Structure formats: C-alpha cells, structure tokens
PDB file of C-alpha atoms in Angstrom:
ATOM      1  CA  MET A 515     136.124 177.504-168.240  1.00 35.00           C
ATOM      2  CA  ALA A 516     133.475 175.340-166.653  1.00 38.00           C
ATOM      3  CA  PHE A 517     130.345 176.537-164.888  1.00 35.00           C
ATOM      4  CA  ILE A 518     128.523 174.831-162.048  1.00 38.00           C
ATOM      5  CA  GLY A 519     124.804 174.161-162.110  1.00 37.00           C
ATOM      6  CA  ARG A 520     123.180 176.409-159.545  1.00 37.00           C
ATOM      7  CA  GLN A 521     125.662 179.305-159.687  1.00 41.00           C
ATOM      8  CA  MET A 522     126.055 180.060-163.378  1.00 37.00           C
ATOM      9  CA  ASP A 523     128.142 183.190-162.672  1.00 53.00           C
ATOM     10  CA  ARG A 524     130.788 181.358-160.625  1.00 59.00           C
ATOM     11  CA  LYS A 525     133.642 180.003-162.715  1.00 72.00           C
ATOM     12  CA  MET A 526     136.137 177.343-161.698  1.00 71.00           C
ATOM     13  CA  LEU A 527     139.913 177.751-161.922  1.00 69.00           C
ATOM     14  CA  CYS A 528     142.876 175.474-161.219  1.00 65.00           C
ATOM     15  CA  VAL A 529     145.619 176.068-158.645  1.00 67.00           C
ATOM     16  CA  GLU A 530     148.078 176.494-161.543  1.00 69.00           C
ATOM     17  CA  ASP A 531     146.079 179.494-162.795  1.00 72.00           C
ATOM     18  CA  SER A 532     147.054 181.445-159.672  1.00 76.00           C
ATOM     19  CA  ARG A 533     150.679 180.367-159.258  1.00 84.00           C
ATOM     20  CA  THR A 534     152.906 183.434-158.865  1.00 93.00           C
ATOM     21  CA  GLU A 535     156.617 183.902-158.270  1.00 95.00           C
ATOM     22  CA  GLN A 536     158.387 187.099-157.243  1.00 97.00           C
ATOM     23  CA  VAL A 537     162.147 187.586-156.928  1.00 97.00           C
ATOM     24  CA  HIS A 538     164.091 190.246-154.970  1.00 98.00           C
ATOM     25  CA  LEU A 539     167.763 190.905-154.362  1.00 97.00           C
ATOM     26  CA  VAL A 540     168.500 191.657-150.690  1.00 97.00           C
ATOM     27  CA  MET A 541     170.252 195.033-150.575  1.00 97.00           C
ATOM     28  CA  GLN A 542     171.280 197.515-147.887  1.00 96.00           C
ATOM     29  CA  PRO A 543     167.897 199.324-147.614  1.00 97.00           C
ATOM     30  CA  HIS A 544     166.194 195.967-146.869  1.00 97.00           C
ATOM     31  CA  LEU A 545     168.287 195.148-143.789  1.00 97.00           C
ATOM     32  CA  ASN A 546     167.546 195.364-140.066  1.00 97.00           C
ATOM     33  CA  ALA A 547     170.056 196.469-137.425  1.00 96.00           C
ATOM     34  CA  GLY A 548     171.423 192.913-137.263  1.00 96.00           C
ATOM     35  CA  GLY A 549     172.420 192.916-140.920  1.00 96.00           C
ATOM     36  CA  ARG A 550     169.673 190.497-142.050  1.00 96.00           C
ATOM     37  CA  LEU A 551     166.578 191.032-144.157  1.00 97.00           C
ATOM     38  CA  PHE A 552     164.113 193.153-142.133  1.00 97.00           C
ATOM     39  CA  GLY A 553     161.003 191.111-141.296  1.00 96.00           C
ATOM     40  CA  GLY A 554     158.716 194.008-142.225  1.00 96.00           C
ATOM     41  CA  MET A 555     160.225 194.137-145.711  1.00 97.00           C
ATOM     42  CA  LEU A 556     159.664 190.421-146.150  1.00 97.00           C
ATOM     43  CA  MET A 557     156.075 190.820-144.927  1.00 97.00           C
ATOM     44  CA  GLN A 558     155.496 193.490-147.581  1.00 97.00           C
ATOM     45  CA  TRP A 559     156.845 191.190-150.289  1.00 98.00           C
ATOM     46  CA  ILE A 560     154.681 188.323-149.002  1.00 98.00           C
ATOM     47  CA  ASP A 561     151.596 190.572-149.015  1.00 97.00           C
ATOM     48  CA  GLU A 562     152.288 191.720-152.583  1.00 97.00           C
ATOM     49  CA  THR A 563     152.891 188.183-153.845  1.00 98.00           C
ATOM     50  CA  ALA A 564     149.778 186.803-152.125  1.00 97.00           C
ATOM     51  CA  ALA A 565     147.667 189.606-153.577  1.00 97.00           C
ATOM     52  CA  MET A 566     148.980 188.897-157.085  1.00 96.00           C
ATOM     53  CA  ALA A 567     148.094 185.200-156.798  1.00 96.00           C
ATOM     54  CA  ALA A 568     144.612 186.084-155.512  1.00 96.00           C
ATOM     55  CA  LYS A 569     144.119 188.657-158.267  1.00 94.00           C
ATOM     56  CA  ARG A 570     145.056 186.038-160.866  1.00 92.00           C
ATOM     57  CA  HIS A 571     142.411 183.723-159.443  1.00 93.00           C
ATOM     58  CA  ALA A 572     139.623 186.236-158.880  1.00 93.00           C
ATOM     59  CA  HIS A 573     140.267 188.627-161.785  1.00 91.00           C
ATOM     60  CA  ARG A 574     139.161 191.373-159.407  1.00 93.00           C
ATOM     61  CA  PRO A 575     140.775 193.903-157.074  1.00 96.00           C
ATOM     62  CA  ILE A 576     141.980 192.292-153.844  1.00 95.00           C
ATOM     63  CA  ILE A 577     142.299 193.341-150.214  1.00 97.00           C
ATOM     64  CA  THR A 578     144.259 191.463-147.565  1.00 97.00           C
ATOM     65  CA  ALA A 579     142.052 190.340-144.686  1.00 97.00           C
ATOM     66  CA  SER A 580     144.600 188.502-142.534  1.00 96.00           C
ATOM     67  CA  PHE A 581     147.853 186.616-142.242  1.00 94.00           C
ATOM     68  CA  ASN A 582     148.110 183.260-140.536  1.00 90.00           C
ATOM     69  CA  ASN A 583     151.089 181.096-139.667  1.00 85.00           C
ATOM     70  CA  LEU A 584     153.753 183.671-140.589  1.00 87.00           C
ATOM     71  CA  GLN A 585     156.916 181.877-139.484  1.00 88.00           C
ATOM     72  CA  PHE A 586     160.445 183.259-139.838  1.00 91.00           C
ATOM     73  CA  LEU A 587     162.565 180.100-140.122  1.00 94.00           C
ATOM     74  CA  ARG A 588     165.920 181.529-141.250  1.00 95.00           C
ATOM     75  CA  GLY A 589     167.454 184.852-142.187  1.00 94.00           C
ATOM     76  CA  ALA A 590     168.350 186.257-145.590  1.00 96.00           C
ATOM     77  CA  TYR A 591     171.494 188.326-146.032  1.00 95.00           C
ATOM     78  CA  PRO A 592     172.880 190.993-148.369  1.00 96.00           C
ATOM     79  CA  GLY A 593     173.443 189.516-151.808  1.00 94.00           C
ATOM     80  CA  ASP A 594     170.911 186.714-151.302  1.00 96.00           C
ATOM     81  CA  THR A 595     168.092 186.396-153.796  1.00 97.00           C
ATOM     82  CA  VAL A 596     164.691 186.064-152.146  1.00 98.00           C
ATOM     83  CA  VAL A 597     162.220 183.932-154.108  1.00 98.00           C
ATOM     84  CA  LEU A 598     158.542 184.037-153.102  1.00 98.00           C
ATOM     85  CA  LYS A 599     156.192 181.375-154.485  1.00 97.00           C
ATOM     86  CA  ALA A 600     152.443 181.778-154.010  1.00 96.00           C
ATOM     87  CA  LYS A 601     149.354 179.809-154.962  1.00 94.00           C
ATOM     88  CA  ILE A 602     145.703 179.651-153.990  1.00 94.00           C
ATOM     89  CA  VAL A 603     145.041 176.712-151.656  1.00 93.00           C
ATOM     90  CA  TYR A 604     141.392 177.444-150.852  1.00 93.00           C
ATOM     91  CA  ALA A 605     138.632 179.530-152.415  1.00 94.00           C
ATOM     92  CA  GLY A 606     135.517 180.344-150.458  1.00 94.00           C
ATOM     93  CA  HIS A 607     132.594 182.454-151.637  1.00 94.00           C
ATOM     94  CA  THR A 608     134.423 185.819-151.628  1.00 95.00           C
ATOM     95  CA  SER A 609     137.752 185.003-149.989  1.00 96.00           C
ATOM     96  CA  MET A 610     140.826 182.972-150.874  1.00 96.00           C
ATOM     97  CA  ASP A 611     143.636 181.468-148.816  1.00 96.00           C
ATOM     98  CA  VAL A 612     147.047 181.903-150.388  1.00 97.00           C
ATOM     99  CA  LYS A 613     150.112 179.912-149.385  1.00 96.00           C
ATOM    100  CA  VAL A 614     153.386 181.817-149.786  1.00 97.00           C
ATOM    101  CA  GLU A 615     156.679 179.988-149.436  1.00 96.00           C
ATOM    102  CA  THR A 616     159.803 182.151-149.320  1.00 98.00           C
ATOM    103  CA  TYR A 617     163.290 180.930-150.130  1.00 98.00           C
ATOM    104  CA  ALA A 618     166.692 182.567-149.804  1.00 97.00           C
ATOM    105  CA  GLU A 619     168.994 181.688-152.659  1.00 95.00           C
ATOM    106  CA  THR A 620     172.726 182.121-152.182  1.00 89.00           C
ATOM    107  CA  VAL A 621     175.174 183.167-154.866  1.00 86.00           C
ATOM    108  CA  THR A 622     175.974 179.450-155.392  1.00 90.00           C
ATOM    109  CA  GLY A 623     172.304 178.699-156.179  1.00 90.00           C
ATOM    110  CA  GLU A 624     171.455 176.888-152.942  1.00 93.00           C
ATOM    111  CA  GLN A 625     167.892 177.579-151.772  1.00 95.00           C
ATOM    112  CA  PHE A 626     166.730 177.545-148.153  1.00 96.00           C
ATOM    113  CA  LEU A 627     163.130 177.890-146.965  1.00 97.00           C
ATOM    114  CA  ILE A 628     163.113 181.019-144.796  1.00 97.00           C
ATOM    115  CA  ASN A 629     159.396 181.676-144.379  1.00 96.00           C
ATOM    116  CA  CYS A 630     156.007 180.090-144.884  1.00 95.00           C
ATOM    117  CA  ALA A 631     152.835 182.137-144.568  1.00 96.00           C
ATOM    118  CA  TYR A 632     149.140 181.963-145.359  1.00 96.00           C
ATOM    119  CA  ALA A 633     147.208 185.075-146.330  1.00 97.00           C
ATOM    120  CA  THR A 634     143.457 185.474-146.604  1.00 97.00           C
ATOM    121  CA  GLU A 635     142.545 187.728-149.508  1.00 97.00           C
ATOM    122  CA  VAL A 636     139.087 189.071-150.353  1.00 98.00           C
ATOM    123  CA  ALA A 637     137.927 190.030-153.833  1.00 96.00           C
ATOM    124  CA  VAL A 638     136.057 193.319-154.026  1.00 96.00           C
ATOM    125  CA  GLY A 639     133.828 194.860-156.667  1.00 94.00           C
ATOM    126  CA  GLU A 640     133.716 198.437-157.917  1.00 92.00           C
ATOM    127  CA  ASP A 641     131.646 199.360-154.853  1.00 94.00           C
ATOM    128  CA  GLY A 642     134.431 198.094-152.560  1.00 92.00           C
ATOM    129  CA  LYS A 643     132.260 195.282-151.220  1.00 96.00           C
ATOM    130  CA  PRO A 644     133.213 191.589-151.289  1.00 96.00           C
ATOM    131  CA  THR A 645     132.344 189.806-154.521  1.00 94.00           C
ATOM    132  CA  ILE A 646     132.181 186.163-155.624  1.00 93.00           C
ATOM    133  CA  VAL A 647     135.412 184.400-156.616  1.00 92.00           C
ATOM    134  CA  PRO A 648     135.799 181.349-158.864  1.00 90.00           C
ATOM    135  CA  GLU A 649     135.790 177.931-157.245  1.00 86.00           C
ATOM    136  CA  LEU A 650     139.131 176.162-156.956  1.00 85.00           C
ATOM    137  CA  ILE A 651     139.700 172.943-158.867  1.00 79.00           C
ATOM    138  CA  ILE A 652     142.033 170.571-157.039  1.00 76.00           C
ATOM    139  CA  GLU A 653     143.806 168.325-159.548  1.00 76.00           C
ATOM    140  CA  THR A 654     146.683 166.662-157.688  1.00 74.00           C
ATOM    141  CA  GLU A 655     147.233 165.171-154.251  1.00 70.00           C
ATOM    142  CA  GLU A 656     149.854 167.862-153.490  1.00 72.00           C
ATOM    143  CA  GLU A 657     147.282 170.618-154.121  1.00 64.00           C
TER     144      GLU A 657
END
C-alpha cells in the first residue's frame, strides 16, 4: 500500500477494497402489515452492509453517524432475495461515505433497484474517539 508524503501513517485504498455484498431472503418476520418488506428491517440491513464496507476500508471499528438520501423506490415481497451492494465513495479524515444500492431479486432472477442510500461512517480507536482512515484512490470514471 502506498503512503503519502506529509501523513506517513495514512494509507491509501481503492474503492474495490471496500466493496461488500449482503444477501437476504424476505420471510414472514421481515414483513410489514401490508405484506411487503418492513422499511425498518431494510434500514437495519443497509446499516450493517454500510458498516462492513467502512470497516473493510478503515480496518477499525465503525460507528454510523448519519444516513442521507434513503429512498424507498419499490417494495420487496415474501420469497424475494434482497441484494445489498455497498462501496466507499468518499473518505475524509476520520469519516467515510458509503453508497448502498439495494435490489430485489425475484425467483426468476430479475433484479429491481428498490433502495439507494448513503451512510456516513466514522472510524473509532480503542478510546472510542474518531481516528484517521485511509485515503480513497479513485481509479475509474464510474467511481
């Protein structure tokens, strides 16, 4: 891993280093009164997936600071597979922004985007205080 001149303790990592995917089967306990995936359950899965991506980048314990742009675009139903894909899109000094895209996959394999969210995660040290995270290397135009 590369080091930058004036901050020898701050490493640099690629977006690919943080990429995380989590998969869930929508079952009865995950449903709301309308028979669709409960939004709170999806938010929990998004939070977990974002934290895993941030932990992969920072190599430190993570706390969630905020969510931004949490949009429920479609529902997911019993028997659907929910696929969450997360990656770091920005790394500050101690915080990271994580993009989480969520797809519902039907039994036929069709995938539909059902949610897109951004989470801000903060790396913390043993003392529970924010600590430095690696810089993010942007390699492609998509990133």
